[in-house]
CSV table of N, CA and C in Angstrom, one decimal:
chain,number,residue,atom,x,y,z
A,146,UNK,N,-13.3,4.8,26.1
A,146,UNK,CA,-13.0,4.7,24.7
A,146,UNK,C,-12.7,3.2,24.4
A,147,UNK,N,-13.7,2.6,23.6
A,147,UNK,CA,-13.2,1.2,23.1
A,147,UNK,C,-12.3,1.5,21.7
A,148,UNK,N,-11.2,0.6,21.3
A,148,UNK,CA,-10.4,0.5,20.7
A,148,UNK,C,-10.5,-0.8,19.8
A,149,UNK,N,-10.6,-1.5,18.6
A,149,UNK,CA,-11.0,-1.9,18.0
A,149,UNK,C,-9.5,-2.5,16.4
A,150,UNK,N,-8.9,-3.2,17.1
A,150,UNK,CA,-7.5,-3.3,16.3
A,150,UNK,C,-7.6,-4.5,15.5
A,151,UNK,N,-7.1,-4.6,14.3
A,151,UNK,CA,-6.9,-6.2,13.8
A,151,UNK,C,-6.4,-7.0,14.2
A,152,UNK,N,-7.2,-8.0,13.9
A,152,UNK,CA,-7.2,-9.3,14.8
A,152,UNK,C,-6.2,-10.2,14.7
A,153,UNK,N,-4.9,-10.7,15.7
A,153,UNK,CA,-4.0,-11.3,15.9
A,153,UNK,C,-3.4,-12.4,15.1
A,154,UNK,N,-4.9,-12.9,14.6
A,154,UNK,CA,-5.3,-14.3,14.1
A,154,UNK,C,-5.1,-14.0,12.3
A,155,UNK,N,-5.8,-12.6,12.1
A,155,UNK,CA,-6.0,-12.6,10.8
A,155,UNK,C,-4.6,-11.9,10.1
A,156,UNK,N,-3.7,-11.6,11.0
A,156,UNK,CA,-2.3,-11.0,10.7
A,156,UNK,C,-1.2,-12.5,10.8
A,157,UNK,N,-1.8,-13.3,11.5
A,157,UNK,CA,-1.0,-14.3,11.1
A,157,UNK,C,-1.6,-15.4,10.1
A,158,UNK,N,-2.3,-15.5,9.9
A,158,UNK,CA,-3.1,-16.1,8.8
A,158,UNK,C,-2.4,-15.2,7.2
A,159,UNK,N,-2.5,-14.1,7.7
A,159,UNK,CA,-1.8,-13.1,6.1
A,159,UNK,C,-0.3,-13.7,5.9
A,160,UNK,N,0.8,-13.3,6.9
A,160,UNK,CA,1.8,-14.2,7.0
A,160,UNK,C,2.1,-15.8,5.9
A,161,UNK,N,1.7,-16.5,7.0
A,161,UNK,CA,1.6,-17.8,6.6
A,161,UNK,C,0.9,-18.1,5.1
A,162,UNK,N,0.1,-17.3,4.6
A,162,UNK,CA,-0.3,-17.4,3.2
A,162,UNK,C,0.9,-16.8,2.2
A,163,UNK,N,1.5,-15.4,2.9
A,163,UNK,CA,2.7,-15.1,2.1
A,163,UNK,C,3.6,-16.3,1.9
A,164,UNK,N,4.0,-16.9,2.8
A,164,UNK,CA,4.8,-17.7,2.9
A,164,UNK,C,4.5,-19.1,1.7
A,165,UNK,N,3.3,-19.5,1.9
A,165,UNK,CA,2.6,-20.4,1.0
A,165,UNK,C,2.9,-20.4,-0.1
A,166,UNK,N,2.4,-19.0,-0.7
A,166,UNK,CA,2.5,-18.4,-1.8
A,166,UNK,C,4.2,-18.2,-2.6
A,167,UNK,N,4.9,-17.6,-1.6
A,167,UNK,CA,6.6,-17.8,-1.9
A,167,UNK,C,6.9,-19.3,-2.4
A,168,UNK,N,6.5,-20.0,-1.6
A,168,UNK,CA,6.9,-21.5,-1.9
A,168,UNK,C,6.2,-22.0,-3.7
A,169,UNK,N,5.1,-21.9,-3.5
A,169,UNK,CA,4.7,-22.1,-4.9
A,169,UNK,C,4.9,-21.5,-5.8
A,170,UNK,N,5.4,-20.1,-6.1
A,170,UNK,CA,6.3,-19.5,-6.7
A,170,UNK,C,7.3,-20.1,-6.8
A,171,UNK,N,8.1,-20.5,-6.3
A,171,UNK,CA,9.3,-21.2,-6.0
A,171,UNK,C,9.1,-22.6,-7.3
A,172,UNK,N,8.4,-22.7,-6.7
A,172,UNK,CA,8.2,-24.6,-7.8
A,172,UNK,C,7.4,-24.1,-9.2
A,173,UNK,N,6.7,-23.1,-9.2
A,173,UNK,CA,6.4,-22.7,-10.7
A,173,UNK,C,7.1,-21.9,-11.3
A,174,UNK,N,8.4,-21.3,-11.0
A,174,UNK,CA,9.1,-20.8,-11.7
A,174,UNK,C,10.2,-21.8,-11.8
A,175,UNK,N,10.5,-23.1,-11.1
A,175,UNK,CA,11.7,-23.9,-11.7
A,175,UNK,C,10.9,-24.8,-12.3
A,176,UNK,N,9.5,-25.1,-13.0
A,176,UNK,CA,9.4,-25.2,-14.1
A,176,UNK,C,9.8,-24.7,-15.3
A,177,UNK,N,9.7,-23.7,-15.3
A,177,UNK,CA,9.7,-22.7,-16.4
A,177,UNK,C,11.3,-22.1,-16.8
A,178,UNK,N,12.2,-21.6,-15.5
A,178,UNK,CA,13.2,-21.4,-15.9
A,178,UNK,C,14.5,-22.3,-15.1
A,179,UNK,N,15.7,-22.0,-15.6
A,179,UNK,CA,16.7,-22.9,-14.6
A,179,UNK,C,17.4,-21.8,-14.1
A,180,UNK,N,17.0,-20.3,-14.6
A,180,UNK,CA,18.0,-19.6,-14.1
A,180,UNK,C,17.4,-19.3,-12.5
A,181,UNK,N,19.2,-18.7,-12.1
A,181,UNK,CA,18.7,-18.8,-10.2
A,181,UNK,C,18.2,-17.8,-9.9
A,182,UNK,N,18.2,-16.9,-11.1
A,182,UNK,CA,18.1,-15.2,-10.8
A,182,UNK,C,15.9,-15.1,-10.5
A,183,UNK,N,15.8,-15.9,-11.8
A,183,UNK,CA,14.3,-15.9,-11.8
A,183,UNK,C,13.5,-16.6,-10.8
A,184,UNK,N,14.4,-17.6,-10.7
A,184,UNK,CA,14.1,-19.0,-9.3
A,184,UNK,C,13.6,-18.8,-8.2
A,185,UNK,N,15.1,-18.1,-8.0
A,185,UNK,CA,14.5,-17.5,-6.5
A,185,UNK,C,14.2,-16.0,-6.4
A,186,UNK,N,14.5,-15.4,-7.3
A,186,UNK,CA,14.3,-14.0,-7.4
A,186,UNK,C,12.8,-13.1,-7.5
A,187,UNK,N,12.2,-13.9,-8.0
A,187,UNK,CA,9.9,-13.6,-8.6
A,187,UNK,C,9.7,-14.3,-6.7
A,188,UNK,N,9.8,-15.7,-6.6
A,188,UNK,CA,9.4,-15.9,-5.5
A,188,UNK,C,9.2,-14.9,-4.2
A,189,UNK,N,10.7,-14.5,-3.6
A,189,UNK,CA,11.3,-13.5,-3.1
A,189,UNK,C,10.3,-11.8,-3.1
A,190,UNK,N,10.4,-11.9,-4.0
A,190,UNK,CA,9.9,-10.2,-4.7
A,190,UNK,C,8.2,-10.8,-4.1
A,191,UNK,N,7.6,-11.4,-4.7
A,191,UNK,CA,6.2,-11.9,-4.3
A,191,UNK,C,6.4,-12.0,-2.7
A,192,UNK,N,6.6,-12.8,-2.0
A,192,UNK,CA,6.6,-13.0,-0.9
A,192,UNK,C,7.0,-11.4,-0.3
A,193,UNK,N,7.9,-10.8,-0.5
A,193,UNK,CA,8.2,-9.6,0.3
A,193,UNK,C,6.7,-8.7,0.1
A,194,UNK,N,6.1,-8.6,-1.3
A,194,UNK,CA,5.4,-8.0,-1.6
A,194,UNK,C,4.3,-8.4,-0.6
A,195,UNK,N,3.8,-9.4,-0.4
A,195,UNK,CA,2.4,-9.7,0.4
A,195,UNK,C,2.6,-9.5,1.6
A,196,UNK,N,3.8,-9.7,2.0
A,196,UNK,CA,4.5,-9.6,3.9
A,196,UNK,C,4.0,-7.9,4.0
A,197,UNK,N,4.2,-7.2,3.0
A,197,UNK,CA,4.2,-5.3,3.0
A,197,UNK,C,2.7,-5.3,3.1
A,198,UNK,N,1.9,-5.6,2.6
A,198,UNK,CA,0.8,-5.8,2.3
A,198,UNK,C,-0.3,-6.2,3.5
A,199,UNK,N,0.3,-7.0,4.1
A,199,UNK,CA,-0.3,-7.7,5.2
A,199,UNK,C,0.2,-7.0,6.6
A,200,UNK,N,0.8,-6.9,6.4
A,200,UNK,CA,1.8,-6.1,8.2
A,200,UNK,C,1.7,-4.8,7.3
A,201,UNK,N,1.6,-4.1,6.9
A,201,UNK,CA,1.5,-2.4,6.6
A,201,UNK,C,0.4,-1.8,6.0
A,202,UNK,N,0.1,-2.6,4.9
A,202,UNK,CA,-1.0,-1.9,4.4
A,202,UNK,C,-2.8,-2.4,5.2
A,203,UNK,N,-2.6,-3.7,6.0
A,203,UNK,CA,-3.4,-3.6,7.3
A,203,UNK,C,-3.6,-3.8,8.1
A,204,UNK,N,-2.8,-2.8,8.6
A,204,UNK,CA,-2.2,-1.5,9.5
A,204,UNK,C,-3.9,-1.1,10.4
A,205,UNK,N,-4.5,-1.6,10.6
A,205,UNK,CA,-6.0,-0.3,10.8
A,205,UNK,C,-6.7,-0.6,12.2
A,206,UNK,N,-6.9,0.9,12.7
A,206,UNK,CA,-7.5,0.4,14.1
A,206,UNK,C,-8.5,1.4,14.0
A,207,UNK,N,-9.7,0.9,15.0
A,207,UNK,CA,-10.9,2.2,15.2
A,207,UNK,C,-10.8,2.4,16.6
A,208,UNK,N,-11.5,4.1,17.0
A,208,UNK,CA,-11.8,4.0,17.8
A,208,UNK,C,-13.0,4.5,18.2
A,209,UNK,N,-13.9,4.7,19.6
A,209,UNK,CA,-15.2,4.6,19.6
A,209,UNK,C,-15.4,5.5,21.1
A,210,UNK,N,-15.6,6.2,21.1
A,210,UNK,CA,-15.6,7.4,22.3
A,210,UNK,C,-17.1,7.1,23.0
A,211,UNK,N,-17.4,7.2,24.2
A,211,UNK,CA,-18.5,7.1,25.3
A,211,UNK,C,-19.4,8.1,24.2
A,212,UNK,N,-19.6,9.4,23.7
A,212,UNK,CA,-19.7,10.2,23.0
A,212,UNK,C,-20.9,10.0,21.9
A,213,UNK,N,-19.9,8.5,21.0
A,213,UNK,CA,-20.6,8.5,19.6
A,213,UNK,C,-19.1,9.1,18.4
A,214,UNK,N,-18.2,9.5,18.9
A,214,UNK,CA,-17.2,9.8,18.3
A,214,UNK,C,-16.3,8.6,17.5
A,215,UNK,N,-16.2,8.4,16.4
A,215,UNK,CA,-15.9,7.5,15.5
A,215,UNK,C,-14.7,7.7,15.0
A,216,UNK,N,-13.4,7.1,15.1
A,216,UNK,CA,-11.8,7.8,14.1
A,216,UNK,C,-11.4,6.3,13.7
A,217,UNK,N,-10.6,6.4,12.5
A,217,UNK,CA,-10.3,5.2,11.6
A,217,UNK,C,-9.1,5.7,11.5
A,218,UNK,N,-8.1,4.6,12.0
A,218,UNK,CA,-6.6,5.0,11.8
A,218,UNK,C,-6.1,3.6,10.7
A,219,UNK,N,-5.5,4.3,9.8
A,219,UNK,CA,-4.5,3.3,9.1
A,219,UNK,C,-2.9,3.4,9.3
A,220,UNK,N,-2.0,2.5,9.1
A,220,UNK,CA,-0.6,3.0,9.3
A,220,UNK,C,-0.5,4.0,10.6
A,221,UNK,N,-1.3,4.1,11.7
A,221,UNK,CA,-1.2,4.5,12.7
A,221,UNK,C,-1.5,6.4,12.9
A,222,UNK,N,-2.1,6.5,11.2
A,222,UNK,CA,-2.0,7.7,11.0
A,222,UNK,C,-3.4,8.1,11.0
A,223,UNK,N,-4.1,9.2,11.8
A,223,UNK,CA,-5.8,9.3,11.4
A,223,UNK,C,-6.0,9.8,10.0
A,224,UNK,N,-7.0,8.8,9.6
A,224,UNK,CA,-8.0,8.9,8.3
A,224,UNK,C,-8.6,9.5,8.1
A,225,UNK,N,-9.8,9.5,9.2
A,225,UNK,CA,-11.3,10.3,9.4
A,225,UNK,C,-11.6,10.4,10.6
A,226,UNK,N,-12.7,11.4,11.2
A,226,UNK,CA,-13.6,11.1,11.9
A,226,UNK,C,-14.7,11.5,11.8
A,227,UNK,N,-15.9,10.7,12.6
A,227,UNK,CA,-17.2,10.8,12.3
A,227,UNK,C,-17.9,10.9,13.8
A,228,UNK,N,-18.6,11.8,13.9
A,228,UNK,CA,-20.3,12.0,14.6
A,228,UNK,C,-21.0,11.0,14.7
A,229,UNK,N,-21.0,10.1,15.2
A,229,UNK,CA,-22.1,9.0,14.6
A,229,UNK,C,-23.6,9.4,14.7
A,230,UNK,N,-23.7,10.2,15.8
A,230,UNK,CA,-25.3,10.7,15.6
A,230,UNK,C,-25.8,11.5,14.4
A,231,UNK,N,-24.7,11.4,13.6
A,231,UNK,CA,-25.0,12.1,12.3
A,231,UNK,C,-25.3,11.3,10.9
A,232,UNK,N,-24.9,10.1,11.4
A,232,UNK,CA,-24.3,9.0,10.2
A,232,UNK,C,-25.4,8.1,10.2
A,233,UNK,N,-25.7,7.6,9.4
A,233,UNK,CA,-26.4,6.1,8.8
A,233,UNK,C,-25.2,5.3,8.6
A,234,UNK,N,-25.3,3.8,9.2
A,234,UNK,CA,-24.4,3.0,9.0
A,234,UNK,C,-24.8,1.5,7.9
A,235,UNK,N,-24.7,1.1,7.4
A,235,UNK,CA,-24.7,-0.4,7.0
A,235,UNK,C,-23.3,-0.9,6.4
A,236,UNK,N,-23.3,-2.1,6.7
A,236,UNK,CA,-21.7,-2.8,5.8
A,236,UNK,C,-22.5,-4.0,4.8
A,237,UNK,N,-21.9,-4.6,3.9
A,237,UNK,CA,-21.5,-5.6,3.1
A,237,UNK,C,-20.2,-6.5,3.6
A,238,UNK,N,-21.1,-8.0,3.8
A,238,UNK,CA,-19.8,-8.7,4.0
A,238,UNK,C,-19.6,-9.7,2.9
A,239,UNK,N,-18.7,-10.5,2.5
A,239,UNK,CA,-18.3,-11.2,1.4
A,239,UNK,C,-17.7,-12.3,1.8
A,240,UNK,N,-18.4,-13.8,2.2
A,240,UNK,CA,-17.5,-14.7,3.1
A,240,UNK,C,-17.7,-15.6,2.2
A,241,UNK,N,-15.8,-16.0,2.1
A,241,UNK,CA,-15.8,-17.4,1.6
A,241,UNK,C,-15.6,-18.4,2.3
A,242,UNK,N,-16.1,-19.8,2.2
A,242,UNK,CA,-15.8,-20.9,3.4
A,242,UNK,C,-14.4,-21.5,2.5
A,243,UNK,N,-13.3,-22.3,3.3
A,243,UNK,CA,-12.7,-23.1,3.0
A,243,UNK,C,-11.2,-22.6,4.2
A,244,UNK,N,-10.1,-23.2,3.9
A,244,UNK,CA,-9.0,-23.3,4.5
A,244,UNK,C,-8.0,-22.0,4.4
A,245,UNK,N,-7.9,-20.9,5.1
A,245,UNK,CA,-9.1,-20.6,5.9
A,245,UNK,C,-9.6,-20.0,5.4
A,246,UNK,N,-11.3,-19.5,6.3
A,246,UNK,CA,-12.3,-19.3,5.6
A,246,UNK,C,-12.2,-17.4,5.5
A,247,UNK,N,-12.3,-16.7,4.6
A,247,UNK,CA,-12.1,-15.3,4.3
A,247,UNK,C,-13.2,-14.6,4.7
A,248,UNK,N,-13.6,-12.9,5.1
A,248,UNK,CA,-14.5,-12.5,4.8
A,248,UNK,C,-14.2,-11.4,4.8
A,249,UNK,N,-14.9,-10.5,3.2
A,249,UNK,CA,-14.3,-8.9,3.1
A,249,UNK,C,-15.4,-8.6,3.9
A,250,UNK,N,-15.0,-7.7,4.9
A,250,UNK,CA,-16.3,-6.5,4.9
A,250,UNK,C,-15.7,-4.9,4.9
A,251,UNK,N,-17.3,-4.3,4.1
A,251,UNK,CA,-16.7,-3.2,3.9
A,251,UNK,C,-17.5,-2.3,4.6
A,252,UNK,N,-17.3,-1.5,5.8
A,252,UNK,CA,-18.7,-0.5,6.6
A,252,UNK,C,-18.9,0.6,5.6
A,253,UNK,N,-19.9,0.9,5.4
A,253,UNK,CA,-20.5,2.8,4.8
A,253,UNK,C,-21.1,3.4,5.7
A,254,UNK,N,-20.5,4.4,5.6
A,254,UNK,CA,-21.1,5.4,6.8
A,254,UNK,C,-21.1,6.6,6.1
A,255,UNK,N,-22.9,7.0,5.9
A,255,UNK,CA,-23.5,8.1,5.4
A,255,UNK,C,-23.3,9.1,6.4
A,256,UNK,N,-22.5,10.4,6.6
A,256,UNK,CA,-22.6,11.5,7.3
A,256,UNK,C,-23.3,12.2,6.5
A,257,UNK,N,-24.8,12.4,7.5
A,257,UNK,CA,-25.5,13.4,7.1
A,257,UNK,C,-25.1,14.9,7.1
A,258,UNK,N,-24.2,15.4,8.0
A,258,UNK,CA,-24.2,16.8,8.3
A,258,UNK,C,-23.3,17.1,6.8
A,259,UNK,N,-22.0,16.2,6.7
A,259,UNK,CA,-20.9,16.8,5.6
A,259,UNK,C,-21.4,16.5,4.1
A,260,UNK,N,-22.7,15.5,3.9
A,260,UNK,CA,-23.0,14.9,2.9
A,260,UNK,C,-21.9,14.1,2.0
A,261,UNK,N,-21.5,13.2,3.2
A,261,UNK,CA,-20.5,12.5,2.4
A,261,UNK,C,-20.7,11.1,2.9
A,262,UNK,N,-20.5,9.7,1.6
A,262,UNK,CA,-20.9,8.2,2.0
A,262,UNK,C,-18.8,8.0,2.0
A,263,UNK,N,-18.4,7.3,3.2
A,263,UNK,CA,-17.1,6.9,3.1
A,263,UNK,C,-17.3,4.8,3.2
A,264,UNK,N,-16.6,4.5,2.6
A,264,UNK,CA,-16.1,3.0,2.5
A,264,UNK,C,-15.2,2.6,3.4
A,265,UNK,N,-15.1,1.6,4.3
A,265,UNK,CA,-13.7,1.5,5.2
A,265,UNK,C,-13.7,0.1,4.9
A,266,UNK,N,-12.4,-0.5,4.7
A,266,UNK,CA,-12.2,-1.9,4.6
A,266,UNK,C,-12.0,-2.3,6.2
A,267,UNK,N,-13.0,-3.2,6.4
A,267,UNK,CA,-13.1,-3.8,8.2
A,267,UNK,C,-12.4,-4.9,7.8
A,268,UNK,N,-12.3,-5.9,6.7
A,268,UNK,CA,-11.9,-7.0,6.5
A,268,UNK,C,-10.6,-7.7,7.5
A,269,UNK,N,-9.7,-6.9,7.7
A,269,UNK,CA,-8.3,-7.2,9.1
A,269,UNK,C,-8.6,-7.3,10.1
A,270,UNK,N,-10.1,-6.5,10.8
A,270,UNK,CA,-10.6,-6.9,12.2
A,270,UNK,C,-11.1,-8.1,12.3
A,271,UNK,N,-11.8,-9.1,11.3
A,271,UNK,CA,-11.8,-10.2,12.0
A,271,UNK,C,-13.2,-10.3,11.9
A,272,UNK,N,-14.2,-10.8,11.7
A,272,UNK,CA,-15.4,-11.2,11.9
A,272,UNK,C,-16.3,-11.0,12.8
A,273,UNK,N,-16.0,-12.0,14.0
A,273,UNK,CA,-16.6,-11.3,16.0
A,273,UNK,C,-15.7,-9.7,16.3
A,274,UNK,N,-14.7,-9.5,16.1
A,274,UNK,CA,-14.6,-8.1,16.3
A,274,UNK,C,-15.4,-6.8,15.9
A,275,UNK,N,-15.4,-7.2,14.4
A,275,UNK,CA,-16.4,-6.1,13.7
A,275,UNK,C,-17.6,-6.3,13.7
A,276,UNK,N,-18.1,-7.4,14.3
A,276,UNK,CA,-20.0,-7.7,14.9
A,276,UNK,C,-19.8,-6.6,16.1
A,277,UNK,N,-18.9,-6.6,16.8
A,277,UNK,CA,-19.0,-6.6,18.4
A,277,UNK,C,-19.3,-4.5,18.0
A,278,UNK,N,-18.0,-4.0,17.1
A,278,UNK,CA,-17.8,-3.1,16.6
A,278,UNK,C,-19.3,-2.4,15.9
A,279,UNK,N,-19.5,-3.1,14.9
A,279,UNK,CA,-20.8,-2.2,14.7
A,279,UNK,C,-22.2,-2.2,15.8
A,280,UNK,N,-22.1,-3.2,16.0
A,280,UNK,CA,-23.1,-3.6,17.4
A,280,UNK,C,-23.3,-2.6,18.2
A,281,UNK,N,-22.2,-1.9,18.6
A,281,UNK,CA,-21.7,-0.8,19.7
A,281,UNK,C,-21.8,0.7,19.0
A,282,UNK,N,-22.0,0.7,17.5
A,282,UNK,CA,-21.8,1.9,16.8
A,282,UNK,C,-23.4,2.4,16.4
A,283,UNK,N,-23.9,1.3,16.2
A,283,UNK,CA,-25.3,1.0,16.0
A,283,UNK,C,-26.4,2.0,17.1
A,284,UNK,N,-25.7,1.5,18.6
A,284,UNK,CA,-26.3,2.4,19.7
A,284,UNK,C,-25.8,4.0,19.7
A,285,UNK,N,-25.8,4.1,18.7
A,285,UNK,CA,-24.9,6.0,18.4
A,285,UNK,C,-25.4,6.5,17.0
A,286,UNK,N,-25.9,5.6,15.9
A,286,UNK,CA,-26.2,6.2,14.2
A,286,UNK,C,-27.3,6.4,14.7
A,287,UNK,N,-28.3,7.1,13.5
A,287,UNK,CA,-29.4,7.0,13.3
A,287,UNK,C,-30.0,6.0,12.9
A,288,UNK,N,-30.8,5.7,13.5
A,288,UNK,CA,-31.6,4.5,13.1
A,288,UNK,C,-32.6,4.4,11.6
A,289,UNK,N,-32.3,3.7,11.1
A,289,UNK,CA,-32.9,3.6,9.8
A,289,UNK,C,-34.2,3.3,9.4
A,290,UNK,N,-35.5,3.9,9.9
A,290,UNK,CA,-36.9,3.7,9.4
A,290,UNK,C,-37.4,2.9,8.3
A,291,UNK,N,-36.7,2.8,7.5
A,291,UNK,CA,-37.1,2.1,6.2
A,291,UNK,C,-37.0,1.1,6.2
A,292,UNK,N,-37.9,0.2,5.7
A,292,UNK,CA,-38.7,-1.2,5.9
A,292,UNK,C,-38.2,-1.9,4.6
A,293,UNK,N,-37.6,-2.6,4.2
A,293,UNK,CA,-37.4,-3.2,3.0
A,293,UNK,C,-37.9,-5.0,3.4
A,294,UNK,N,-39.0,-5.0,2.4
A,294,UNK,CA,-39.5,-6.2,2.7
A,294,UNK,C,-39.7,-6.8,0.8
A,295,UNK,N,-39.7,-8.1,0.8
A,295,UNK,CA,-39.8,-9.2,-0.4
A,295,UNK,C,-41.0,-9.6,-0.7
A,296,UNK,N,-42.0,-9.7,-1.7
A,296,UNK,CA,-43.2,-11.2,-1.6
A,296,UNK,C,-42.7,-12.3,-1.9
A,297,UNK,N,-42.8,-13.0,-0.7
A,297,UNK,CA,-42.8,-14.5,-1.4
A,297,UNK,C,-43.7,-15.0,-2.4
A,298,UNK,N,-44.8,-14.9,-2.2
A,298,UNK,CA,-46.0,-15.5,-3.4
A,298,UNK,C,-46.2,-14.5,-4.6
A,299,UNK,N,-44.9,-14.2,-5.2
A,299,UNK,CA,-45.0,-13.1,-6.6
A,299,UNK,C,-46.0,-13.9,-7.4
A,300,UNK,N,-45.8,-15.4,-7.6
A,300,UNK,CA,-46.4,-16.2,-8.9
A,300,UNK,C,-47.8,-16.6,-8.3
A,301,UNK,N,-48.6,-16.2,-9.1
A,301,UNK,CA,-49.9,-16.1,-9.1
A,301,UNK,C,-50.9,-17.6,-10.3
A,302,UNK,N,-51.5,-18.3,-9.2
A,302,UNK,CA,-51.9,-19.7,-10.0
A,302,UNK,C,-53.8,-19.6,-10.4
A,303,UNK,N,-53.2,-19.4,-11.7
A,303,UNK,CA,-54.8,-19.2,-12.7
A,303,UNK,C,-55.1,-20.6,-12.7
């Protein structure tokens, strides 16, 4: 069984942006007010809120059975599980470059037997982890026949 957990890097990267975020809070509300209540009080409240956010809500591990057996834990609690010889897989990823650089990805996984399409936020595993992850899940779905191809030469010169 491979096990498939969020990535060290991307939980402390969440951290350190809470903390960012606290501080700038901090200096845009003692523009605005002099009281100490709001000062340090919005900052605080914000900061606790993204720390929950980041350490709790992602919370998420997969795991991946010799089998083809697929389970999604969040908060350490099981979500789902899937058949993958049953399932069509593709993800969407959403990367932005800069300091640091982000990327949402979201996996779908069509189970054909239950007729159900589920969404999982992969985005806390990390980038090379969730390559490495569908890479390995890939050798278990059905393989997708369908050819989706583009013309380049649409424009036609009279």
């Amino acid at each position: 069984m491979k096990i498939y957990k969020r990535s060290l890097f991307e939980l402390a990267k969440g951290i350190v942006i809470a903390l960012f975020t606290g501080v700038a809070a901090y200096i845009i509300t003692g523009l605005f007010t002099s009281s100490a209540l709001f000062g340090l009080g919005i900052p605080i409240l914000l900061t606790l809120a993204i720390l929950y956010i980041v350490v709790f809500s992602e919370d998420i591990h997969f795991e991946l059975e010799p089998d083809g057996v697929f389970r999604y834990y969040k908060r350490r609690m099981l979500q789902n599980t899937f058949n993958l010889k049953n399932c069509y897989l593709t993800y969407r990823r959403k990367s932005e470059s800069g300091f640091p650089a982000t990327h949402d990805i979201t996996l779908t996984i069509v189970d054909t037997a239950e007729g159900e399409e589920t969404g999982l936020d992969c985005g806390p595993l990390g980038l090379n982890q969730f390559n490495e992850m569908f890479g390995e899940m890939e050798n278990f779905a059905i393989k997708n026949t369908e050819v989706l191809s583009a013309d380049t030469n649409s424009a036609s010169s009279t």
